[in-house]
């Protein structure tokens, strides 16, 4: 899958079911019901958007239900993006009218800051569709609201759900999210270069609070 703004996903052709690996389809936003039921589906993705994954609704006495893979994938992308889309502090700015832009003056974090989890922020704002969304902006009294309007990742639950490492020369910093095995973010200190990648099975590690 690849992020193309409105979320275009590389899928098998759902109409002809030709497994060509080149056909693309638009990934539509998930409904609130799919977001709530995403974690109940325990089977692996098949690569077929029409495949129906069976699960049981815990709040309805274990009633059987189905979710098409394209809906499950849409929910997965939104949930993982919400929890793992991050960047170095000061890399974004917000205008008085609420428009968020890249900071043209951002030249990367100094090494001393790059090695601290609190120097990295969630690229997200409150979202009513996601139950664990933040509720307020976090600019402290006297702070610069144009820069300090996002949550630092070191406040996430449980403590230790993010891990930070660097190479021996401290030239590259990498961060992993243990909720989503397969996610990795990197930043090269004192440069504006940072990015992330996810290579995994599309499964959230909901046992994490019992493992740390």
mmCIF file of C-alpha atoms in Angstrom:
data_model
loop_
_atom_site.group_PDB
_atom_site.id
_atom_site.type_symbol
_atom_site.label_atom_id
_atom_site.label_comp_id
_atom_site.label_asym_id
_atom_site.label_seq_id
_atom_site.Cartn_x
_atom_site.Cartn_y
_atom_site.Cartn_z
ATOM 1 C CA UNK A 1 0.000 0.000 0.000
ATOM 2 C CA UNK A 2 1.118 3.574 -0.541
ATOM 3 C CA UNK A 3 -0.080 6.939 0.744
ATOM 4 C CA UNK A 4 -1.332 9.074 -2.154
ATOM 5 C CA UNK A 5 -3.193 11.840 -0.357
ATOM 6 C CA UNK A 6 -6.717 10.422 -0.469
ATOM 7 C CA UNK A 7 -5.294 6.955 0.082
ATOM 8 C CA UNK A 8 -4.830 4.943 -3.067
ATOM 9 C CA UNK A 9 -4.002 1.330 -2.397
ATOM 10 C CA UNK A 10 -2.256 -1.171 -4.613
ATOM 11 C CA UNK A 11 -4.714 -4.020 -4.745
ATOM 12 C CA UNK A 12 -5.600 -6.899 -6.947
ATOM 13 C CA UNK A 13 -8.210 -5.956 -9.535
ATOM 14 C CA UNK A 14 -11.459 -6.513 -7.647
ATOM 15 C CA UNK A 15 -13.554 -6.737 -10.806
ATOM 16 C CA UNK A 16 -11.533 -9.295 -12.722
ATOM 17 C CA UNK A 17 -9.634 -10.691 -9.717
ATOM 18 C CA UNK A 18 -6.473 -10.743 -11.826
ATOM 19 C CA UNK A 19 -3.515 -10.940 -9.453
ATOM 20 C CA UNK A 20 -1.343 -8.619 -11.523
ATOM 21 C CA UNK A 21 0.107 -6.577 -8.665
ATOM 22 C CA UNK A 22 -0.261 -3.340 -10.635
ATOM 23 C CA UNK A 23 -3.937 -2.386 -10.378
ATOM 24 C CA UNK A 24 -4.855 0.466 -8.021
ATOM 25 C CA UNK A 25 -8.112 1.310 -6.299
ATOM 26 C CA UNK A 26 -9.176 4.275 -4.184
ATOM 27 C CA UNK A 27 -9.321 3.458 -0.476
ATOM 28 C CA UNK A 28 -12.427 5.086 0.998
ATOM 29 C CA UNK A 29 -12.571 6.342 4.617
ATOM 30 C CA UNK A 30 -13.690 3.639 7.090
ATOM 31 C CA UNK A 31 -16.980 3.861 8.962
ATOM 32 C CA UNK A 32 -17.058 4.156 12.754
ATOM 33 C CA UNK A 33 -18.327 0.560 12.951
ATOM 34 C CA UNK A 34 -15.345 -0.787 11.015
ATOM 35 C CA UNK A 35 -12.962 1.138 13.248
ATOM 36 C CA UNK A 36 -14.557 -0.366 16.360
ATOM 37 C CA UNK A 37 -14.555 -3.908 14.984
ATOM 38 C CA UNK A 38 -11.102 -3.854 13.386
ATOM 39 C CA UNK A 39 -9.388 -5.491 16.379
ATOM 40 C CA UNK A 40 -11.902 -8.362 16.449
ATOM 41 C CA UNK A 41 -10.690 -9.726 13.112
ATOM 42 C CA UNK A 42 -7.771 -12.060 13.731
ATOM 43 C CA UNK A 43 -7.175 -13.593 10.293
ATOM 44 C CA UNK A 44 -4.388 -12.439 7.977
ATOM 45 C CA UNK A 45 -4.938 -10.163 4.993
ATOM 46 C CA UNK A 46 -5.388 -12.122 1.760
ATOM 47 C CA UNK A 47 -4.634 -9.462 -0.866
ATOM 48 C CA UNK A 48 -8.177 -9.663 -2.240
ATOM 49 C CA UNK A 49 -10.391 -6.617 -1.481
ATOM 50 C CA UNK A 50 -13.550 -8.723 -1.867
ATOM 51 C CA UNK A 51 -12.468 -11.355 0.663
ATOM 52 C CA UNK A 52 -14.765 -11.486 3.705
ATOM 53 C CA UNK A 53 -13.159 -11.923 7.111
ATOM 54 C CA UNK A 54 -15.345 -13.472 9.806
ATOM 55 C CA UNK A 55 -15.312 -12.352 13.438
ATOM 56 C CA UNK A 56 -17.566 -12.302 16.493
ATOM 57 C CA UNK A 57 -19.035 -9.159 18.009
ATOM 58 C CA UNK A 58 -18.070 -9.214 21.671
ATOM 59 C CA UNK A 59 -20.837 -6.820 22.745
ATOM 60 C CA UNK A 60 -23.594 -8.789 21.031
ATOM 61 C CA UNK A 61 -23.157 -12.141 22.677
ATOM 62 C CA UNK A 62 -20.551 -13.318 20.216
ATOM 63 C CA UNK A 63 -22.766 -12.763 17.176
ATOM 64 C CA UNK A 64 -21.017 -13.710 13.947
ATOM 65 C CA UNK A 65 -20.230 -10.930 11.477
ATOM 66 C CA UNK A 66 -18.159 -10.320 8.362
ATOM 67 C CA UNK A 67 -15.915 -7.523 7.155
ATOM 68 C CA UNK A 68 -14.680 -7.164 3.580
ATOM 69 C CA UNK A 69 -10.934 -6.861 3.282
ATOM 70 C CA UNK A 70 -11.090 -3.428 1.645
ATOM 71 C CA UNK A 71 -13.046 -2.099 4.654
ATOM 72 C CA UNK A 72 -10.664 -3.767 7.081
ATOM 73 C CA UNK A 73 -7.669 -2.298 5.240
ATOM 74 C CA UNK A 74 -9.214 1.166 5.322
ATOM 75 C CA UNK A 75 -9.687 0.901 9.089
ATOM 76 C CA UNK A 76 -6.147 -0.395 9.505
ATOM 77 C CA UNK A 77 -4.623 2.524 7.577
ATOM 78 C CA UNK A 78 -6.539 5.120 9.591
ATOM 79 C CA UNK A 79 -5.796 3.554 12.975
ATOM 80 C CA UNK A 80 -2.117 2.978 12.286
ATOM 81 C CA UNK A 81 -1.652 6.438 10.782
ATOM 82 C CA UNK A 82 -3.289 7.975 13.830
ATOM 83 C CA UNK A 83 -0.977 6.158 16.224
ATOM 84 C CA UNK A 84 2.302 6.156 14.285
ATOM 85 C CA UNK A 85 2.439 9.222 12.003
ATOM 86 C CA UNK A 86 5.130 11.301 13.741
ATOM 87 C CA UNK A 87 7.803 13.887 13.039
ATOM 88 C CA UNK A 88 10.467 15.957 14.814
ATOM 89 C CA UNK A 89 9.301 18.916 16.857
ATOM 90 C CA UNK A 90 9.253 22.273 15.042
ATOM 91 C CA UNK A 91 8.962 20.583 11.638
ATOM 92 C CA UNK A 92 5.359 21.818 11.269
ATOM 93 C CA UNK A 93 3.747 25.174 12.019
ATOM 94 C CA UNK A 94 0.110 26.168 12.371
ATOM 95 C CA UNK A 95 -1.208 29.523 11.166
ATOM 96 C CA UNK A 96 -3.696 31.654 13.138
ATOM 97 C CA UNK A 97 -6.388 30.418 10.732
ATOM 98 C CA UNK A 98 -5.601 26.794 11.632
ATOM 99 C CA UNK A 99 -3.744 25.787 8.465
ATOM 100 C CA UNK A 100 -0.817 23.414 9.076
ATOM 101 C CA UNK A 101 2.268 23.795 6.906
ATOM 102 C CA UNK A 102 5.843 22.550 6.796
ATOM 103 C CA UNK A 103 8.231 24.806 8.674
ATOM 104 C CA UNK A 104 10.502 26.268 5.955
ATOM 105 C CA UNK A 105 13.142 27.075 8.590
ATOM 106 C CA UNK A 106 13.369 23.560 10.048
ATOM 107 C CA UNK A 107 16.923 22.261 9.675
ATOM 108 C CA UNK A 108 16.660 19.144 11.805
ATOM 109 C CA UNK A 109 17.089 18.434 15.503
ATOM 110 C CA UNK A 110 20.454 18.806 17.191
ATOM 111 C CA UNK A 111 21.902 15.457 18.238
ATOM 112 C CA UNK A 112 21.176 16.063 21.928
ATOM 113 C CA UNK A 113 17.458 16.581 21.196
ATOM 114 C CA UNK A 114 17.241 13.899 18.523
ATOM 115 C CA UNK A 115 18.072 11.258 21.130
ATOM 116 C CA UNK A 116 15.016 12.141 23.259
ATOM 117 C CA UNK A 117 11.530 10.736 22.658
ATOM 118 C CA UNK A 118 9.923 14.005 23.757
ATOM 119 C CA UNK A 119 11.468 15.644 20.679
ATOM 120 C CA UNK A 120 9.058 13.751 18.403
ATOM 121 C CA UNK A 121 5.395 14.646 17.959
ATOM 122 C CA UNK A 122 2.263 12.956 16.672
ATOM 123 C CA UNK A 123 1.144 14.310 13.313
ATOM 124 C CA UNK A 124 -2.507 14.292 14.321
ATOM 125 C CA UNK A 125 -5.314 16.425 15.666
ATOM 126 C CA UNK A 126 -8.477 15.390 17.576
ATOM 127 C CA UNK A 127 -10.551 12.860 15.624
ATOM 128 C CA UNK A 128 -14.047 11.931 16.771
ATOM 129 C CA UNK A 129 -13.913 8.620 14.847
ATOM 130 C CA UNK A 130 -10.997 7.325 16.909
ATOM 131 C CA UNK A 131 -11.819 6.732 20.564
ATOM 132 C CA UNK A 132 -8.282 7.300 21.843
ATOM 133 C CA UNK A 133 -7.884 10.656 20.124
ATOM 134 C CA UNK A 134 -6.444 13.622 22.027
ATOM 135 C CA UNK A 135 -8.942 16.243 23.148
ATOM 136 C CA UNK A 136 -6.989 19.491 23.439
ATOM 137 C CA UNK A 137 -4.038 21.297 21.989
ATOM 138 C CA UNK A 138 -1.049 21.057 24.293
ATOM 139 C CA UNK A 139 0.757 24.386 24.038
ATOM 140 C CA UNK A 140 1.984 25.189 27.581
ATOM 141 C CA UNK A 141 1.378 28.630 29.092
ATOM 142 C CA UNK A 142 3.774 31.095 27.523
ATOM 143 C CA UNK A 143 4.700 28.667 24.745
ATOM 144 C CA UNK A 144 4.737 29.284 21.023
ATOM 145 C CA UNK A 145 1.330 28.037 19.865
ATOM 146 C CA UNK A 146 2.445 28.133 16.233
ATOM 147 C CA UNK A 147 4.947 25.337 16.957
ATOM 148 C CA UNK A 148 3.727 23.608 20.127
ATOM 149 C CA UNK A 149 0.337 22.315 19.043
ATOM 150 C CA UNK A 150 0.989 18.560 18.719
ATOM 151 C CA UNK A 151 1.407 15.785 21.290
ATOM 152 C CA UNK A 152 4.858 14.417 22.161
ATOM 153 C CA UNK A 153 5.042 10.654 21.752
ATOM 154 C CA UNK A 154 6.704 10.088 25.126
ATOM 155 C CA UNK A 155 3.309 10.596 26.799
ATOM 156 C CA UNK A 156 1.753 7.630 25.004
ATOM 157 C CA UNK A 157 0.426 4.620 26.921
ATOM 158 C CA UNK A 158 1.911 2.345 28.051
ATOM 159 C CA UNK A 159 5.289 3.876 28.876
ATOM 160 C CA UNK A 160 7.830 2.146 26.690
ATOM 161 C CA UNK A 161 5.545 1.642 23.681
ATOM 162 C CA UNK A 162 8.047 3.684 21.652
ATOM 163 C CA UNK A 163 11.712 2.668 21.480
ATOM 164 C CA UNK A 164 14.517 4.909 20.216
ATOM 165 C CA UNK A 165 17.901 3.807 18.936
ATOM 166 C CA UNK A 166 20.810 5.412 17.113
ATOM 167 C CA UNK A 167 23.865 4.146 15.307
ATOM 168 C CA UNK A 168 27.262 4.239 17.015
ATOM 169 C CA UNK A 169 28.121 7.629 15.484
ATOM 170 C CA UNK A 170 24.656 9.056 16.279
ATOM 171 C CA UNK A 171 24.192 9.983 12.641
ATOM 172 C CA UNK A 172 20.774 8.325 12.278
ATOM 173 C CA UNK A 173 18.034 7.972 14.887
ATOM 174 C CA UNK A 174 15.387 5.274 14.478
ATOM 175 C CA UNK A 175 12.145 4.896 16.413
ATOM 176 C CA UNK A 176 9.882 1.860 16.579
ATOM 177 C CA UNK A 177 6.269 1.627 17.745
ATOM 178 C CA UNK A 178 5.608 -1.605 19.653
ATOM 179 C CA UNK A 179 1.840 -1.382 19.169
ATOM 180 C CA UNK A 180 2.447 -1.867 15.438
ATOM 181 C CA UNK A 181 5.312 -4.329 14.833
ATOM 182 C CA UNK A 182 6.900 -3.503 11.500
ATOM 183 C CA UNK A 183 6.740 0.292 11.839
ATOM 184 C CA UNK A 184 9.983 2.267 11.847
ATOM 185 C CA UNK A 185 10.686 6.007 11.723
ATOM 186 C CA UNK A 186 14.082 7.596 11.095
ATOM 187 C CA UNK A 187 15.589 11.068 11.389
ATOM 188 C CA UNK A 188 19.041 12.310 10.459
ATOM 189 C CA UNK A 189 19.966 14.903 13.116
ATOM 190 C CA UNK A 190 20.864 18.416 11.970
ATOM 191 C CA UNK A 191 19.165 17.835 8.626
ATOM 192 C CA UNK A 192 15.562 18.153 7.521
ATOM 193 C CA UNK A 193 15.455 14.497 6.489
ATOM 194 C CA UNK A 194 12.997 12.180 8.238
ATOM 195 C CA UNK A 195 10.519 9.550 7.131
ATOM 196 C CA UNK A 196 8.873 6.295 8.151
ATOM 197 C CA UNK A 197 7.980 2.907 6.725
ATOM 198 C CA UNK A 198 5.715 0.053 7.722
ATOM 199 C CA UNK A 199 6.327 -3.548 6.690
ATOM 200 C CA UNK A 200 4.091 -5.910 8.592
ATOM 201 C CA UNK A 201 0.959 -8.040 8.682
ATOM 202 C CA UNK A 202 -1.487 -5.235 9.467
ATOM 203 C CA UNK A 203 -2.014 -6.447 13.024
ATOM 204 C CA UNK A 204 -1.917 -4.339 16.179
ATOM 205 C CA UNK A 205 -0.193 -5.894 19.196
ATOM 206 C CA UNK A 206 -3.043 -5.500 21.688
ATOM 207 C CA UNK A 207 -1.127 -7.596 24.250
ATOM 208 C CA UNK A 208 1.515 -4.872 24.609
ATOM 209 C CA UNK A 209 0.363 -3.542 28.040
ATOM 210 C CA UNK A 210 0.894 -7.055 29.462
ATOM 211 C CA UNK A 211 4.306 -7.430 27.833
ATOM 212 C CA UNK A 212 6.033 -4.262 29.106
#
